[in-house]
JSON list of C-alpha atoms in Angstrom, two decimals:
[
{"chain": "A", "resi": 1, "resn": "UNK", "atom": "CA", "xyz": [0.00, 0.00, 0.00]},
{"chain": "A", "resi": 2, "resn": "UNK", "atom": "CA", "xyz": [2.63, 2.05, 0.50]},
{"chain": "A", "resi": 3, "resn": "UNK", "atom": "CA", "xyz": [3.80, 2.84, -2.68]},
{"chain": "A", "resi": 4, "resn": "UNK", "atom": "CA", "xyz": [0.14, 4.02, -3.74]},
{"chain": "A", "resi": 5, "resn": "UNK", "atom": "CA", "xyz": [0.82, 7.09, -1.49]},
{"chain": "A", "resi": 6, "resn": "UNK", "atom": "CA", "xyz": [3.25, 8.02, -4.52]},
{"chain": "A", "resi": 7, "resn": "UNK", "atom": "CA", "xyz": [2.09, 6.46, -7.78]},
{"chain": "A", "resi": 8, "resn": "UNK", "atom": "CA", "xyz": [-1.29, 8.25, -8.57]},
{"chain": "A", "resi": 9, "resn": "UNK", "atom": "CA", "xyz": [1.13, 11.43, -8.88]},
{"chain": "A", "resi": 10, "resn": "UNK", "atom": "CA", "xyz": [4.23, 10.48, -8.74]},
{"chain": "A", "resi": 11, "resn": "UNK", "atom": "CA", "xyz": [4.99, 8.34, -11.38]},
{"chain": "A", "resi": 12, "resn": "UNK", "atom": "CA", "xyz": [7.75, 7.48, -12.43]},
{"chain": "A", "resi": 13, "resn": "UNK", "atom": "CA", "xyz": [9.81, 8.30, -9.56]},
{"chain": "A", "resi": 14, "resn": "UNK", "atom": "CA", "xyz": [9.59, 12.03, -10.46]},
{"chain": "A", "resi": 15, "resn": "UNK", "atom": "CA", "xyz": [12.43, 13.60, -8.31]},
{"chain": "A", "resi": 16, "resn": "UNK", "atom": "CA", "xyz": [13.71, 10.58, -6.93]},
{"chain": "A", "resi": 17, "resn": "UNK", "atom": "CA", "xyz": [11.72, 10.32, -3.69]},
{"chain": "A", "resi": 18, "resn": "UNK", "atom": "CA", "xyz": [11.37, 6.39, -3.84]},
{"chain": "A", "resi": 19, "resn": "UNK", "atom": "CA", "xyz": [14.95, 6.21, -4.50]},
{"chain": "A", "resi": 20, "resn": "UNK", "atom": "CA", "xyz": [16.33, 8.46, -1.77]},
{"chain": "A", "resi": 21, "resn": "UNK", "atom": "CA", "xyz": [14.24, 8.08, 0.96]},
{"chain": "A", "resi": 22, "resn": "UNK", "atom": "CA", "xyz": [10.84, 5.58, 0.38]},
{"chain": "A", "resi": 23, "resn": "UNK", "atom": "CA", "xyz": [13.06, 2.59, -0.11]},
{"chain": "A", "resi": 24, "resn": "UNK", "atom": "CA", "xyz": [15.41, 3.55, 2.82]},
{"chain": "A", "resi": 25, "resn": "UNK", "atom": "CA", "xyz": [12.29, 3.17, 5.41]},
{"chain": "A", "resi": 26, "resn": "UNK", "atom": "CA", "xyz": [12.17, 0.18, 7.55]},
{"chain": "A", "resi": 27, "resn": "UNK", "atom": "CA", "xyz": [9.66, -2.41, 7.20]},
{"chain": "A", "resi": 28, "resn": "UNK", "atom": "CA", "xyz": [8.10, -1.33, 11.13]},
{"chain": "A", "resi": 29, "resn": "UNK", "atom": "CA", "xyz": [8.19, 1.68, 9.59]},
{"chain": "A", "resi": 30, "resn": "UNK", "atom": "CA", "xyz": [6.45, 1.20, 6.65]},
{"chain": "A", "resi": 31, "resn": "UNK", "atom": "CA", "xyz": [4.11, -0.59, 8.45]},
{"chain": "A", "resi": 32, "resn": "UNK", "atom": "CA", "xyz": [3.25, 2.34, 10.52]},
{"chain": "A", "resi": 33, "resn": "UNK", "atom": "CA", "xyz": [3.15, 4.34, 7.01]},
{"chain": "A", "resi": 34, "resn": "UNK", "atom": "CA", "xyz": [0.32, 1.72, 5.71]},
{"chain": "A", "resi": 35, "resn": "UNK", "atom": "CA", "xyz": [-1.74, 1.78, 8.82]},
{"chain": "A", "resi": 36, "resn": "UNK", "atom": "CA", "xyz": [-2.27, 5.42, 8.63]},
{"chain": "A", "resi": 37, "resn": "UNK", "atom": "CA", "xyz": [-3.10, 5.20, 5.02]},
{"chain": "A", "resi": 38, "resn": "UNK", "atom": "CA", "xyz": [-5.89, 2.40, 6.05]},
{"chain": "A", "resi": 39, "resn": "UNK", "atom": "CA", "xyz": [-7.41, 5.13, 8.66]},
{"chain": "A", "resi": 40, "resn": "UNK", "atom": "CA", "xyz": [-6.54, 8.25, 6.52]},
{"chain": "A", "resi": 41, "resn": "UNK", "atom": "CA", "xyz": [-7.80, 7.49, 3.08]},
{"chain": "A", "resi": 42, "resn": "UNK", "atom": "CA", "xyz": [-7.45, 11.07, 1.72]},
{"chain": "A", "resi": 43, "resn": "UNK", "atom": "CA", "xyz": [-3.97, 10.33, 1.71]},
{"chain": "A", "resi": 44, "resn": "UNK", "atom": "CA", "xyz": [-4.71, 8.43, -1.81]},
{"chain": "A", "resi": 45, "resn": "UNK", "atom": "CA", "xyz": [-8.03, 9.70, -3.01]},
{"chain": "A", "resi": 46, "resn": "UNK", "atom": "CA", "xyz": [-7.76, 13.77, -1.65]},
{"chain": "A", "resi": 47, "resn": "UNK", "atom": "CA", "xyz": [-6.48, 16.21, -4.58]},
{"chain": "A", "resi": 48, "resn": "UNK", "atom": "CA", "xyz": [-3.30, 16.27, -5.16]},
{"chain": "A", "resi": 49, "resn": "UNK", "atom": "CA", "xyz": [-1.11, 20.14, -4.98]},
{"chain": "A", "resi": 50, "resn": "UNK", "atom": "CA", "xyz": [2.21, 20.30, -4.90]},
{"chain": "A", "resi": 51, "resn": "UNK", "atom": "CA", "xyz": [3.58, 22.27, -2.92]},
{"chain": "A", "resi": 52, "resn": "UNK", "atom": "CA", "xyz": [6.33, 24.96, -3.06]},
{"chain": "A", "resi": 53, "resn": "UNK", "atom": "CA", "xyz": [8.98, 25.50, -0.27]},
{"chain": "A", "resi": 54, "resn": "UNK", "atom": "CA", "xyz": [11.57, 28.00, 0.87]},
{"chain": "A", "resi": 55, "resn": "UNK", "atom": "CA", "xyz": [14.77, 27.58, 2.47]},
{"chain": "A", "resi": 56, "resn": "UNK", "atom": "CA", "xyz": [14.27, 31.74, 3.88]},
{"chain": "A", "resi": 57, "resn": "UNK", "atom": "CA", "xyz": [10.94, 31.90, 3.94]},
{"chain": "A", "resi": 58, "resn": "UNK", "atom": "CA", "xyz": [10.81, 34.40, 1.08]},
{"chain": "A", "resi": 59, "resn": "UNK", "atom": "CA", "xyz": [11.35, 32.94, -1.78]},
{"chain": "A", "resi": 60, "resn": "UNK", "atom": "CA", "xyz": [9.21, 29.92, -2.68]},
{"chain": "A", "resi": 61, "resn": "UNK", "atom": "CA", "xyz": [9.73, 27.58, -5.53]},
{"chain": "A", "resi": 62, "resn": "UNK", "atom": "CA", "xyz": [8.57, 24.59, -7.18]},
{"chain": "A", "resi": 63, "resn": "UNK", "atom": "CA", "xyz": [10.43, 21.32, -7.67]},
{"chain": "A", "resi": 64, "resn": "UNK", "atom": "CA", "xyz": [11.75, 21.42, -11.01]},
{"chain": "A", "resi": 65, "resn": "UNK", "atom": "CA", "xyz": [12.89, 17.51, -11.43]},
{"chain": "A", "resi": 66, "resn": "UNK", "atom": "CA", "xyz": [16.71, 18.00, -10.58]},
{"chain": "A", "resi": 67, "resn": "UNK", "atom": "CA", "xyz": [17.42, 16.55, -7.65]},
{"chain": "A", "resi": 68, "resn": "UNK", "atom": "CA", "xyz": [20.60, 18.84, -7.36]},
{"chain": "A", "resi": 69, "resn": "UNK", "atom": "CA", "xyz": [18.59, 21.41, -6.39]},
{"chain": "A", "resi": 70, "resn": "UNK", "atom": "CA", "xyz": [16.37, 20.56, -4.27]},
{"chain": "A", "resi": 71, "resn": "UNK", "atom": "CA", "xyz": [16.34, 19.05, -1.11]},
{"chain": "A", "resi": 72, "resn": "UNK", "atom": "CA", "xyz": [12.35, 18.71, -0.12]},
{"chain": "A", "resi": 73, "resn": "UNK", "atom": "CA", "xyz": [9.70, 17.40, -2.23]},
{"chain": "A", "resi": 74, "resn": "UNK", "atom": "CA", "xyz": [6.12, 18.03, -0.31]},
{"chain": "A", "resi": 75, "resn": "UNK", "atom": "CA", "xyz": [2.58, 17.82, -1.33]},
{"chain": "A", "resi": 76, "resn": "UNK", "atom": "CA", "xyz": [-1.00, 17.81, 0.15]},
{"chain": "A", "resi": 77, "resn": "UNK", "atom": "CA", "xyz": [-4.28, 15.58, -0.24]},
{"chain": "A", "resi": 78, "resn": "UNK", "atom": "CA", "xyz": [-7.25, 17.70, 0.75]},
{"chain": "A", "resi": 79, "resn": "UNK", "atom": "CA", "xyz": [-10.64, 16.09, 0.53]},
{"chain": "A", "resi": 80, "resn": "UNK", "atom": "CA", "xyz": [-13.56, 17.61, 2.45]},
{"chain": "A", "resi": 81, "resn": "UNK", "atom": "CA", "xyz": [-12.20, 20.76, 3.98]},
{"chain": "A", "resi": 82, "resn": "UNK", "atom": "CA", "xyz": [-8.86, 18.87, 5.38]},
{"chain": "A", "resi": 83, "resn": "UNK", "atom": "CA", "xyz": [-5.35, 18.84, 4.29]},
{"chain": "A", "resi": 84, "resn": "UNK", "atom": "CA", "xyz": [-2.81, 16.32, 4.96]},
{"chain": "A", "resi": 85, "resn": "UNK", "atom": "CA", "xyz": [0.68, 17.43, 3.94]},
{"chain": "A", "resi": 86, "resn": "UNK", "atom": "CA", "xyz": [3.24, 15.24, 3.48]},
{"chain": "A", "resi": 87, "resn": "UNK", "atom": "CA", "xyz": [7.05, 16.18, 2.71]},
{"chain": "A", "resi": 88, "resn": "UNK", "atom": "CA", "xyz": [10.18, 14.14, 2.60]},
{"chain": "A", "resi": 89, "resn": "UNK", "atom": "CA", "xyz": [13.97, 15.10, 2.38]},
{"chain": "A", "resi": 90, "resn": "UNK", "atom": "CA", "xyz": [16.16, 13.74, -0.10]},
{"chain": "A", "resi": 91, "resn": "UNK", "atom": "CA", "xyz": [19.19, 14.74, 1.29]},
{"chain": "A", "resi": 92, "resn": "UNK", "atom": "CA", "xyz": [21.67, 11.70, 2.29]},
{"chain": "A", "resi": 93, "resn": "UNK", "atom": "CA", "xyz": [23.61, 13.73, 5.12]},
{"chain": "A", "resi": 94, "resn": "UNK", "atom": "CA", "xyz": [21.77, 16.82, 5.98]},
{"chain": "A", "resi": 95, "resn": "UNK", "atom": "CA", "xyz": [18.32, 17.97, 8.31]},
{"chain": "A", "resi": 96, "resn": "UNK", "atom": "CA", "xyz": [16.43, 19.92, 5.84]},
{"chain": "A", "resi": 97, "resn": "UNK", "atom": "CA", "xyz": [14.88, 23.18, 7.13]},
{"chain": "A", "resi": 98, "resn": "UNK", "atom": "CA", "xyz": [12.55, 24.59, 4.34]},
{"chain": "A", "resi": 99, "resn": "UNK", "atom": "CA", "xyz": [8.93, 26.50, 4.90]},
{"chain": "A", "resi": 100, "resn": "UNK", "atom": "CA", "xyz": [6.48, 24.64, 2.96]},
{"chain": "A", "resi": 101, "resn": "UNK", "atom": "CA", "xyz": [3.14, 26.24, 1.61]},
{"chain": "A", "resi": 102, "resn": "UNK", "atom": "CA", "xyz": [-0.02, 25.46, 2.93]},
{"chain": "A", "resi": 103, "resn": "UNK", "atom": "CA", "xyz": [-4.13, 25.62, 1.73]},
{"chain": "A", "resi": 104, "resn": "UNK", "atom": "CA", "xyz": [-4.59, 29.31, 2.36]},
{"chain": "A", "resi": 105, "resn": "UNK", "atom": "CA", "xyz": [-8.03, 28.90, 3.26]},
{"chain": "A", "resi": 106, "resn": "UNK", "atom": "CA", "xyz": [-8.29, 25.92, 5.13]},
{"chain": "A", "resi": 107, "resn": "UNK", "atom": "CA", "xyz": [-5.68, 26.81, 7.87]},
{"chain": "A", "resi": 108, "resn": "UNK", "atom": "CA", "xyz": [-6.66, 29.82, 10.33]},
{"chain": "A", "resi": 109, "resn": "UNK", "atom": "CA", "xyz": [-3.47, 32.34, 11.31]},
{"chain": "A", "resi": 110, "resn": "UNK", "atom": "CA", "xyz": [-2.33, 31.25, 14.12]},
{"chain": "A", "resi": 111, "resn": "UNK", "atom": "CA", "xyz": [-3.43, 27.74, 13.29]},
{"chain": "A", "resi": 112, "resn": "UNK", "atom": "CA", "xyz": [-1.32, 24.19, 14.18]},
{"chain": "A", "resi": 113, "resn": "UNK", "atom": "CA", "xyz": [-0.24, 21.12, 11.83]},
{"chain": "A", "resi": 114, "resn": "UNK", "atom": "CA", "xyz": [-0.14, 18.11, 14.17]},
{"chain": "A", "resi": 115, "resn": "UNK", "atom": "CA", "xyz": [2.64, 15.26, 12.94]},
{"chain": "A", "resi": 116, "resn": "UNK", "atom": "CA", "xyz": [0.48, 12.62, 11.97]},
{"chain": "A", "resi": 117, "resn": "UNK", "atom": "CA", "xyz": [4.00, 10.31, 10.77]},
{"chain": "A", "resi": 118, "resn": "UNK", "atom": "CA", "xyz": [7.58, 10.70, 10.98]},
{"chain": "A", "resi": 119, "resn": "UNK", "atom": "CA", "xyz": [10.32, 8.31, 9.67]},
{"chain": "A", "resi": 120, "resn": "UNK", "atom": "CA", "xyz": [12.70, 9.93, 12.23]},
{"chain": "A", "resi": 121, "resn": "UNK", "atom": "CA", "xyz": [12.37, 12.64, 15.19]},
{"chain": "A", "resi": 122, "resn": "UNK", "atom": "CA", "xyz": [10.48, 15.73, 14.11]},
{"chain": "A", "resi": 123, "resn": "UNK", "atom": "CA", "xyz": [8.35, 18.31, 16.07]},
{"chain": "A", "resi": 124, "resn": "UNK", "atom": "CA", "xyz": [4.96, 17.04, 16.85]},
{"chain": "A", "resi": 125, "resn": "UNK", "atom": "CA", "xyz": [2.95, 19.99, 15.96]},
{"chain": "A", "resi": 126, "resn": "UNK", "atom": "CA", "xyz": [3.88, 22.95, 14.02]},
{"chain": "A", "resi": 127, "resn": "UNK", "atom": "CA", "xyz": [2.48, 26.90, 13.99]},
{"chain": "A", "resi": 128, "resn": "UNK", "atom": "CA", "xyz": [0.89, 28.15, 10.33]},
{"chain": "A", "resi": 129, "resn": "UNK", "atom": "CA", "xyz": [2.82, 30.64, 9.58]},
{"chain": "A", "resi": 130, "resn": "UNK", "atom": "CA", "xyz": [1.60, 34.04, 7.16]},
{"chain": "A", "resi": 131, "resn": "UNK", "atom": "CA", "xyz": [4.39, 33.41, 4.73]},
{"chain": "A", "resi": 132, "resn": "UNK", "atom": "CA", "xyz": [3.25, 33.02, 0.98]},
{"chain": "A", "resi": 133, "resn": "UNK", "atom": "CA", "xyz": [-0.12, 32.73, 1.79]},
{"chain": "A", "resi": 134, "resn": "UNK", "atom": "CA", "xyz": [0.29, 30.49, 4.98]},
{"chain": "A", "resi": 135, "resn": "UNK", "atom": "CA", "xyz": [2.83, 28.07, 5.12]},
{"chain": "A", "resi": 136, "resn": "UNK", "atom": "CA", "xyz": [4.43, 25.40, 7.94]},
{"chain": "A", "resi": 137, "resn": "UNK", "atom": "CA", "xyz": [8.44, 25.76, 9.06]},
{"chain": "A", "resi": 138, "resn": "UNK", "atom": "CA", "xyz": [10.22, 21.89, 8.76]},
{"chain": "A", "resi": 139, "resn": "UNK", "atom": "CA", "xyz": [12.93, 20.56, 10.15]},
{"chain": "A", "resi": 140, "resn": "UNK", "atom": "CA", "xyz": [13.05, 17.30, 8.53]},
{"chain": "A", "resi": 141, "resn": "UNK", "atom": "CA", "xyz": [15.96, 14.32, 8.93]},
{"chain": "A", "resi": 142, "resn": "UNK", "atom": "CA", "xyz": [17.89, 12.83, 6.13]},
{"chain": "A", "resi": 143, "resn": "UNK", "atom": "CA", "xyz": [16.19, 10.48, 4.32]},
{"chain": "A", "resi": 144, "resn": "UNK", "atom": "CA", "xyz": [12.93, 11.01, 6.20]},
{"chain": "A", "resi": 145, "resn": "UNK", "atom": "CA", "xyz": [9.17, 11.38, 5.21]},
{"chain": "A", "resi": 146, "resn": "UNK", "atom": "CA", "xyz": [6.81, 13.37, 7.50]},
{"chain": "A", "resi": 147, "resn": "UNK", "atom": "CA", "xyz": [3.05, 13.95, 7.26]},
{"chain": "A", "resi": 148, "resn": "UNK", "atom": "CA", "xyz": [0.84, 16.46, 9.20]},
{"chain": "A", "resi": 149, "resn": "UNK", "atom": "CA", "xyz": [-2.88, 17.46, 9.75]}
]
């Protein structure tokens, strides 16, 4: 099941997320990952919108495919007025601290995003932020997928 998170959007493995960091999870792991795709299913059926992310918190951008230059592939499933963002770092060495856009209108200023999954340590809720629209601050670990709520 796990690999359906990626394929309805993802496919092929457009900026090498299964390659650096899906195949590097552990199978507990992964079980945990499947699990919360059983109880979540807009994690596979929501709309898909990528999403763009800053490194300052100014200047947003879009993956563009090379993996050179960019560290953080995220995107969102929002069905019914909810958004579940998920984001993963394909770095091999280094934490990857990027602001990641949110749905403008769903999430209130001065809103949270509670960690619904991490593949390492990460923060267990975060504080929407008014930064290109609204938008989430991540610390993320090598190699790691998160997803938030």
């Amino acid at each position: 099941m796990m690999q359906n998170l990626l394929d309805i959007h993802l496919t092929p493995d457009l900026f090498g997320v299964r390659e650096h960091c899906l195949e590097k999870l552990r199978p507990s792991q992964m079980e945990r990952l499947d699990l919360l795709i059983q109880k979540y299913p807009t994690l596979l059926s929501g709309a898909f919108f990528l999403r763009s992310t800053s490194r300052n918190g100014t200047d947003f951008s879009f993956p563009d495919g090379k993996i050179a230059d960019r560290e953080v592939v995220a995107w969102s499933r929002i069905s019914d007025g909810h958004e579940i963002l998920c984001a993963m770092n394909l770095a091999q060495e280094n934490y990857a601290i990027v602001y990641v856009t949110v749905d403008d209108a769903i999430h209130p200023v001065d809103g949270t995003m509670k960690c619904l999954y991490a593949s390492d340590l990460s923060p267990t809720e975060l504080n929407i932020e008014v930064r290109n629209g609204k938008s989430i601050r991540l610390t993320i670990p090598p190699h790691a997928l998160v997803i938030y709520c």
